[in-house]
Structure formats: C-alpha cells, structure tokens
PDB file of C-alpha atoms and ligand atoms in Angstrom:
ATOM      1  CA  MET K   1     103.819  71.076 -13.809  1.00  0.00           C
ATOM      2  CA  THR K   2     101.050  71.180 -16.380  1.00  0.00           C
ATOM      3  CA  SER K   3     101.401  74.944 -16.867  1.00  0.00           C
ATOM      4  CA  ALA K   4     104.637  74.410 -18.801  1.00  0.00           C
ATOM      5  CA  VAL K   5     102.803  72.589 -21.598  1.00  0.00           C
ATOM      6  CA  SER K   6      99.879  74.986 -21.898  1.00  0.00           C
ATOM      7  CA  GLU K   7      99.508  76.832 -25.213  1.00  0.00           C
ATOM      8  CA  GLU K   8     100.465  80.192 -23.766  1.00  0.00           C
ATOM      9  CA  PRO K   9     103.294  79.470 -21.359  1.00  0.00           C
ATOM     10  CA  ALA K  10     104.290  82.087 -18.825  1.00  0.00           C
ATOM     11  CA  LYS K  11     107.452  83.982 -19.693  1.00  0.00           C
ATOM     12  CA  LYS K  12     110.536  82.185 -18.468  1.00  0.00           C
ATOM     13  CA  ARG K  13     112.522  84.205 -15.976  1.00  0.00           C
ATOM     14  CA  ILE K  14     116.250  84.588 -16.405  1.00  0.00           C
ATOM     15  CA  LEU K  15     118.402  86.017 -13.642  1.00  0.00           C
ATOM     16  CA  VAL K  16     121.702  87.487 -14.812  1.00  0.00           C
ATOM     17  CA  ILE K  17     124.400  87.796 -12.128  1.00  0.00           C
ATOM     18  CA  GLU K  18     127.097  89.825 -13.827  1.00  0.00           C
ATOM     19  CA  ASP K  19     128.913  93.059 -12.972  1.00  0.00           C
ATOM     20  CA  GLU K  20     129.966  94.223 -16.430  1.00  0.00           C
ATOM     21  CA  PRO K  21     127.327  96.721 -17.611  1.00  0.00           C
ATOM     22  CA  ASP K  22     127.966  96.176 -21.321  1.00  0.00           C
ATOM     23  CA  ILE K  23     127.450  92.442 -21.016  1.00  0.00           C
ATOM     24  CA  VAL K  24     124.349  92.921 -18.875  1.00  0.00           C
ATOM     25  CA  ARG K  25     122.886  95.333 -21.415  1.00  0.00           C
ATOM     26  CA  GLY K  26     123.616  93.016 -24.342  1.00  0.00           C
ATOM     27  CA  LEU K  27     122.167  89.999 -22.536  1.00  0.00           C
ATOM     28  CA  ARG K  28     119.083  91.840 -21.370  1.00  0.00           C
ATOM     29  CA  ASP K  29     118.284  93.119 -24.868  1.00  0.00           C
ATOM     30  CA  ALA K  30     118.797  89.748 -26.504  1.00  0.00           C
ATOM     31  CA  LEU K  31     116.948  87.738 -23.854  1.00  0.00           C
ATOM     32  CA  GLU K  32     113.987  90.107 -23.727  1.00  0.00           C
ATOM     33  CA  PHE K  33     113.815  90.027 -27.494  1.00  0.00           C
ATOM     34  CA  GLU K  34     113.591  86.217 -27.228  1.00  0.00           C
ATOM     35  CA  GLY K  35     110.609  86.584 -24.908  1.00  0.00           C
ATOM     36  CA  PHE K  36     112.314  86.005 -21.578  1.00  0.00           C
ATOM     37  CA  GLU K  37     111.758  88.096 -18.480  1.00  0.00           C
ATOM     38  CA  VAL K  38     115.109  89.370 -17.226  1.00  0.00           C
ATOM     39  CA  GLN K  39     116.487  90.675 -13.950  1.00  0.00           C
ATOM     40  CA  ALA K  40     120.146  91.511 -13.441  1.00  0.00           C
ATOM     41  CA  ARG K  41     122.287  91.848 -10.315  1.00  0.00           C
ATOM     42  CA  GLY K  42     125.883  92.990 -10.122  1.00  0.00           C
ATOM     43  CA  THR K  43     127.083  91.123  -7.031  1.00  0.00           C
ATOM     44  CA  GLY K  44     126.914  87.583  -5.729  1.00  0.00           C
ATOM     45  CA  THR K  45     125.054  88.649  -2.586  1.00  0.00           C
ATOM     46  CA  GLU K  46     122.382  90.547  -4.507  1.00  0.00           C
ATOM     47  CA  GLY K  47     122.196  87.728  -7.007  1.00  0.00           C
ATOM     48  CA  LEU K  48     121.539  85.102  -4.342  1.00  0.00           C
ATOM     49  CA  THR K  49     118.846  87.285  -2.770  1.00  0.00           C
ATOM     50  CA  ALA K  50     117.180  87.810  -6.132  1.00  0.00           C
ATOM     51  CA  ALA K  51     117.340  84.080  -6.848  1.00  0.00           C
ATOM     52  CA  MET K  52     115.449  83.370  -3.628  1.00  0.00           C
ATOM     53  CA  GLU K  53     112.913  86.176  -3.924  1.00  0.00           C
ATOM     54  CA  TRP K  54     112.200  86.167  -7.648  1.00  0.00           C
ATOM     55  CA  GLY K  55     112.438  82.438  -8.384  1.00  0.00           C
ATOM     56  CA  PRO K  56     114.101  82.487 -11.806  1.00  0.00           C
ATOM     57  CA  ASP K  57     113.783  79.585 -14.278  1.00  0.00           C
ATOM     58  CA  ALA K  58     117.485  79.863 -15.103  1.00  0.00           C
ATOM     59  CA  VAL K  59     120.518  81.742 -13.816  1.00  0.00           C
ATOM     60  CA  LEU K  60     123.391  83.150 -15.880  1.00  0.00           C
ATOM     61  CA  LEU K  61     126.312  83.530 -13.534  1.00  0.00           C
ATOM     62  CA  ASP K  62     129.575  85.391 -14.042  1.00  0.00           C
ATOM     63  CA  LEU K  63     132.552  83.829 -12.248  1.00  0.00           C
ATOM     64  CA  MET K  64     134.403  87.069 -11.470  1.00  0.00           C
ATOM     65  CA  LEU K  65     132.100  89.120  -9.278  1.00  0.00           C
ATOM     66  CA  PRO K  66     133.188  92.092  -7.160  1.00  0.00           C
ATOM     67  CA  ASP K  67     132.147  90.629  -3.802  1.00  0.00           C
ATOM     68  CA  ASP K  68     132.482  86.896  -4.160  1.00  0.00           C
ATOM     69  CA  ASN K  69     133.744  84.273  -6.509  1.00  0.00           C
ATOM     70  CA  GLY K  70     131.196  82.751  -8.805  1.00  0.00           C
ATOM     71  CA  TYR K  71     131.970  79.172  -7.794  1.00  0.00           C
ATOM     72  CA  ARG K  72     130.862  79.893  -4.249  1.00  0.00           C
ATOM     73  CA  VAL K  73     127.755  81.680  -5.479  1.00  0.00           C
ATOM     74  CA  CYS K  74     127.038  78.663  -7.678  1.00  0.00           C
ATOM     75  CA  GLU K  75     127.424  76.230  -4.786  1.00  0.00           C
ATOM     76  CA  THR K  76     125.191  78.295  -2.519  1.00  0.00           C
ATOM     77  CA  LEU K  77     122.582  78.624  -5.236  1.00  0.00           C
ATOM     78  CA  ARG K  78     122.682  74.871  -5.817  1.00  0.00           C
ATOM     79  CA  GLN K  79     122.315  74.125  -2.101  1.00  0.00           C
ATOM     80  CA  ARG K  80     119.210  76.279  -1.951  1.00  0.00           C
ATOM     81  CA  ASP K  81     117.695  75.101  -5.225  1.00  0.00           C
ATOM     82  CA  GLU K  82     118.602  71.702  -6.611  1.00  0.00           C
ATOM     83  CA  THR K  83     116.951  72.124  -9.972  1.00  0.00           C
ATOM     84  CA  VAL K  84     117.320  75.675 -11.306  1.00  0.00           C
ATOM     85  CA  PRO K  85     119.588  75.576 -14.390  1.00  0.00           C
ATOM     86  CA  ILE K  86     122.796  77.550 -13.908  1.00  0.00           C
ATOM     87  CA  ILE K  87     124.904  78.613 -16.866  1.00  0.00           C
ATOM     88  CA  ILE K  88     128.317  80.022 -16.040  1.00  0.00           C
ATOM     89  CA  LEU K  89     129.684  82.966 -18.010  1.00  0.00           C
ATOM     90  CA  THR K  90     133.438  82.790 -17.779  1.00  0.00           C
ATOM     91  CA  ALA K  91     136.350  84.727 -19.202  1.00  0.00           C
ATOM     92  CA  LYS K  92     138.564  81.825 -18.297  1.00  0.00           C
ATOM     93  CA  ALA K  93     138.929  79.362 -21.097  1.00  0.00           C
ATOM     94  CA  GLN K  94     140.951  76.800 -19.182  1.00  0.00           C
ATOM     95  CA  GLU K  95     139.425  73.387 -18.950  1.00  0.00           C
ATOM     96  CA  THR K  96     139.938  73.213 -15.172  1.00  0.00           C
ATOM     97  CA  ASP K  97     137.746  76.278 -14.636  1.00  0.00           C
ATOM     98  CA  LYS K  98     134.964  74.741 -16.659  1.00  0.00           C
ATOM     99  CA  ILE K  99     135.214  71.499 -14.734  1.00  0.00           C
ATOM    100  CA  ARG K 100     135.282  73.361 -11.440  1.00  0.00           C
ATOM    101  CA  GLY K 101     132.161  75.252 -12.481  1.00  0.00           C
ATOM    102  CA  LEU K 102     130.355  72.055 -13.383  1.00  0.00           C
ATOM    103  CA  ASP K 103     131.529  70.518 -10.096  1.00  0.00           C
ATOM    104  CA  ALA K 104     130.052  73.493  -8.259  1.00  0.00           C
ATOM    105  CA  GLY K 105     126.672  72.524  -9.684  1.00  0.00           C
ATOM    106  CA  ALA K 106     126.474  74.471 -12.946  1.00  0.00           C
ATOM    107  CA  ASP K 107     124.631  72.882 -15.887  1.00  0.00           C
ATOM    108  CA  ASP K 108     126.572  74.538 -18.662  1.00  0.00           C
ATOM    109  CA  TYR K 109     129.024  77.338 -19.346  1.00  0.00           C
ATOM    110  CA  VAL K 110     129.994  79.747 -22.088  1.00  0.00           C
ATOM    111  CA  THR K 111     133.379  81.390 -22.466  1.00  0.00           C
ATOM    112  CA  LYS K 112     133.604  85.143 -22.996  1.00  0.00           C
ATOM    113  CA  PRO K 113     133.437  86.650 -25.496  1.00  0.00           C
ATOM    114  CA  PHE K 114     130.437  84.446 -26.228  1.00  0.00           C
ATOM    115  CA  SER K 115     127.849  84.548 -28.953  1.00  0.00           C
ATOM    116  CA  VAL K 116     124.482  85.560 -27.533  1.00  0.00           C
ATOM    117  CA  ALA K 117     122.782  83.369 -30.128  1.00  0.00           C
ATOM    118  CA  GLU K 118     124.717  80.362 -28.875  1.00  0.00           C
ATOM    119  CA  LEU K 119     123.928  81.194 -25.264  1.00  0.00           C
ATOM    120  CA  ILE K 120     120.214  81.459 -26.055  1.00  0.00           C
ATOM    121  CA  ALA K 121     120.363  78.149 -27.913  1.00  0.00           C
ATOM    122  CA  ARG K 122     121.875  76.558 -24.818  1.00  0.00           C
ATOM    123  CA  ILE K 123     119.249  78.061 -22.528  1.00  0.00           C
ATOM    124  CA  ASN K 124     116.486  76.802 -24.809  1.00  0.00           C
ATOM    125  CA  ALA K 125     118.094  73.361 -24.952  1.00  0.00           C
ATOM    126  CA  ILE K 126     118.068  73.188 -21.140  1.00  0.00           C
ATOM    127  CA  PHE K 127     114.411  74.203 -21.024  1.00  0.00           C
ATOM    128  CA  ARG K 128     113.473  71.640 -23.671  1.00  0.00           C
ATOM    129  CA  ARG K 129     115.326  68.935 -21.783  1.00  0.00           C
ATOM    130  CA  GLN K 130     113.548  69.906 -18.557  1.00  0.00           C
ATOM    131  CA  ALA K 131     110.171  69.833 -20.261  1.00  0.00           C
ATOM    132  CA  ARG K 132     110.834  66.401 -21.690  1.00  0.00           C
ATOM    133  CA  MET K 133     112.009  65.058 -18.352  1.00  0.00           C
ATOM    134  CA  ALA K 134     108.947  66.439 -16.629  1.00  0.00           C
ATOM    135  CA  HIS K 135     106.286  65.522 -19.140  1.00  0.00           C
ATOM    136  CA  SER K 136     107.280  62.746 -21.468  1.00  0.00           C
ATOM    137  CA  ASP K 137     109.368  60.497 -19.355  1.00  0.00           C
ATOM    138  CA  GLU K 138     107.203  57.504 -20.159  1.00  0.00           C
ATOM    139  CA  THR K 139     108.215  56.627 -23.689  1.00  0.00           C
ATOM    140  CA  PHE K 140     111.167  57.447 -25.862  1.00  0.00           C
ATOM    141  CA  THR K 141     113.128  55.963 -28.737  1.00  0.00           C
ATOM    142  CA  ILE K 142     116.779  55.138 -28.680  1.00  0.00           C
ATOM    143  CA  GLY K 143     118.721  53.241 -31.357  1.00  0.00           C
ATOM    144  CA  GLY K 144     115.483  52.196 -33.027  1.00  0.00           C
ATOM    145  CA  TRP K 145     114.084  50.718 -29.817  1.00  0.00           C
ATOM    146  CA  GLN K 146     110.903  52.039 -28.315  1.00  0.00           C
ATOM    147  CA  ILE K 147     111.343  52.345 -24.554  1.00  0.00           C
ATOM    148  CA  ASN K 148     108.370  52.407 -22.237  1.00  0.00           C
ATOM    149  CA  ALA K 149     109.730  53.617 -18.910  1.00  0.00           C
ATOM    150  CA  ARG K 150     106.509  53.097 -17.001  1.00  0.00           C
ATOM    151  CA  LYS K 151     106.181  49.461 -18.098  1.00  0.00           C
ATOM    152  CA  HIS K 152     109.946  48.816 -18.006  1.00  0.00           C
ATOM    153  CA  MET K 153     109.804  47.406 -21.541  1.00  0.00           C
ATOM    154  CA  MET K 154     111.776  47.969 -24.712  1.00  0.00           C
ATOM    155  CA  SER K 155     110.440  46.878 -28.071  1.00  0.00           C
ATOM    156  CA  ARG K 156     111.451  46.906 -31.695  1.00  0.00           C
ATOM    157  CA  GLY K 157     109.165  45.388 -34.304  1.00  0.00           C
ATOM    158  CA  ARG K 158     107.886  42.178 -32.763  1.00  0.00           C
ATOM    159  CA  THR K 159     110.719  41.835 -30.295  1.00  0.00           C
ATOM    160  CA  SER K 160     110.247  43.105 -26.795  1.00  0.00           C
ATOM    161  CA  LYS K 161     112.312  42.813 -23.689  1.00  0.00           C
ATOM    162  CA  ARG K 162     111.745  43.577 -20.082  1.00  0.00           C
ATOM    163  CA  LEU K 163     114.191  46.085 -18.576  1.00  0.00           C
ATOM    164  CA  THR K 164     115.663  46.038 -15.117  1.00  0.00           C
ATOM    165  CA  PHE K 165     115.654  49.246 -13.112  1.00  0.00           C
ATOM    166  CA  TYR K 166     119.345  49.800 -13.861  1.00  0.00           C
ATOM    167  CA  GLU K 167     119.010  49.069 -17.575  1.00  0.00           C
ATOM    168  CA  LEU K 168     116.252  51.632 -17.743  1.00  0.00           C
ATOM    169  CA  GLU K 169     118.309  54.225 -15.868  1.00  0.00           C
ATOM    170  CA  VAL K 170     121.229  53.706 -18.256  1.00  0.00           C
ATOM    171  CA  LEU K 171     118.934  54.106 -21.272  1.00  0.00           C
ATOM    172  CA  LYS K 172     117.518  57.316 -19.806  1.00  0.00           C
ATOM    173  CA  LEU K 173     121.044  58.667 -19.330  1.00  0.00           C
ATOM    174  CA  LEU K 174     121.994  57.743 -22.886  1.00  0.00           C
ATOM    175  CA  ARG K 175     118.895  59.442 -24.126  1.00  0.00           C
ATOM    176  CA  TYR K 176     119.726  62.768 -22.446  1.00  0.00           C
ATOM    177  CA  LYS K 177     123.388  62.568 -23.326  1.00  0.00           C
ATOM    178  CA  SER K 178     122.642  61.979 -26.991  1.00  0.00           C
ATOM    179  CA  GLU K 179     120.941  65.354 -27.407  1.00  0.00           C
TER     180      GLU K 179
HETATM  181 CA1   CA C 201     132.850  90.056 -13.859  1.00  0.00          CA
END
C-alpha cells in the first residue's frame, strides 16, 4: 500500500481489451505517452487471461468483442478481482447499455468515438480516488465540516459532534460522490 505514495511510483498498468486495431493503436500511443504501461488483447478470453497473469491497475474494455460480449467479460473480471477499475468503451450510446455495464461491475464508461484526453482524465480520476481511499481515509472536509473518520467526530470551529457508524458512512459516500 505504501508504494503508491512513494516519490517515484511504479508505472500503472493498463490492460486494453479491444479488437479494433486503430483504437488500440491510438490508446496505446496516448497511454504510453502519459506514462502508463500498456498491454492490449483482442478477445475476451485473451483479455481475461492477461488480467489474471499481468495484474493490471485498470482495464479498458470494449463491449463488442469477437468471441464474447463485453458484459460477460466484465462480470467474470469482477468476480475474479473485486477492486480493479474497469472502464467500458462502448459504441452504444443508449442509457440502458451504460447502466448494464455499470451493473456488470464497471466503474465508468466512455462512448465511441471518445476523446482520449477525456478517457485519460477519467482513468486518472479513478486512480486519485483509489489513492485517497487507501491512504487518507482518516480525515476529510465536507460542507465546511472537518470529519475525522478514525475518531468518528465532525467539527467546525468550536462545534464538534460525534458521528454514528451510519452517519460516517453516508458522509464518506457524499465525499466520493462530490468529486
Ligand atoms: Ca469491438
């Protein structure tokens, strides 16, 4: 856990599961330029194997793969690894597809044709959120209140209040949602 906050963090690994060569090439170039380590696979089966063997920090997953549908790949991936961020790349803009993807365990999605800059911003946002959850869960500020999660206290100026477990959980949720 502490390695993620060291001064010289290891390169984050991104696995791209996508069968369209042009998209793979574009993603690889942009992600490597951003300092990520990239591997790409063109089928769901190969993608799942790579996810297990290589241990990526995030997965970009196309929904329309030649051998399997991306939802199933997403579900399988999620069963095997509860925490790896999965971002779905979808040509389908319909709301139901997005919801289905999120139901299958994805963290986020982008609709093709997508902006690579936006995709990278989303990946970085996920990594920042993960880092905060892992390392600075103890105190945070919300609505001007200072929350100390370890002590179950919220304070503002001279006022302080003890928080129940559920109050604290709600505040944590609000905190992550407000990003
Ligand atoms: Ca495809």
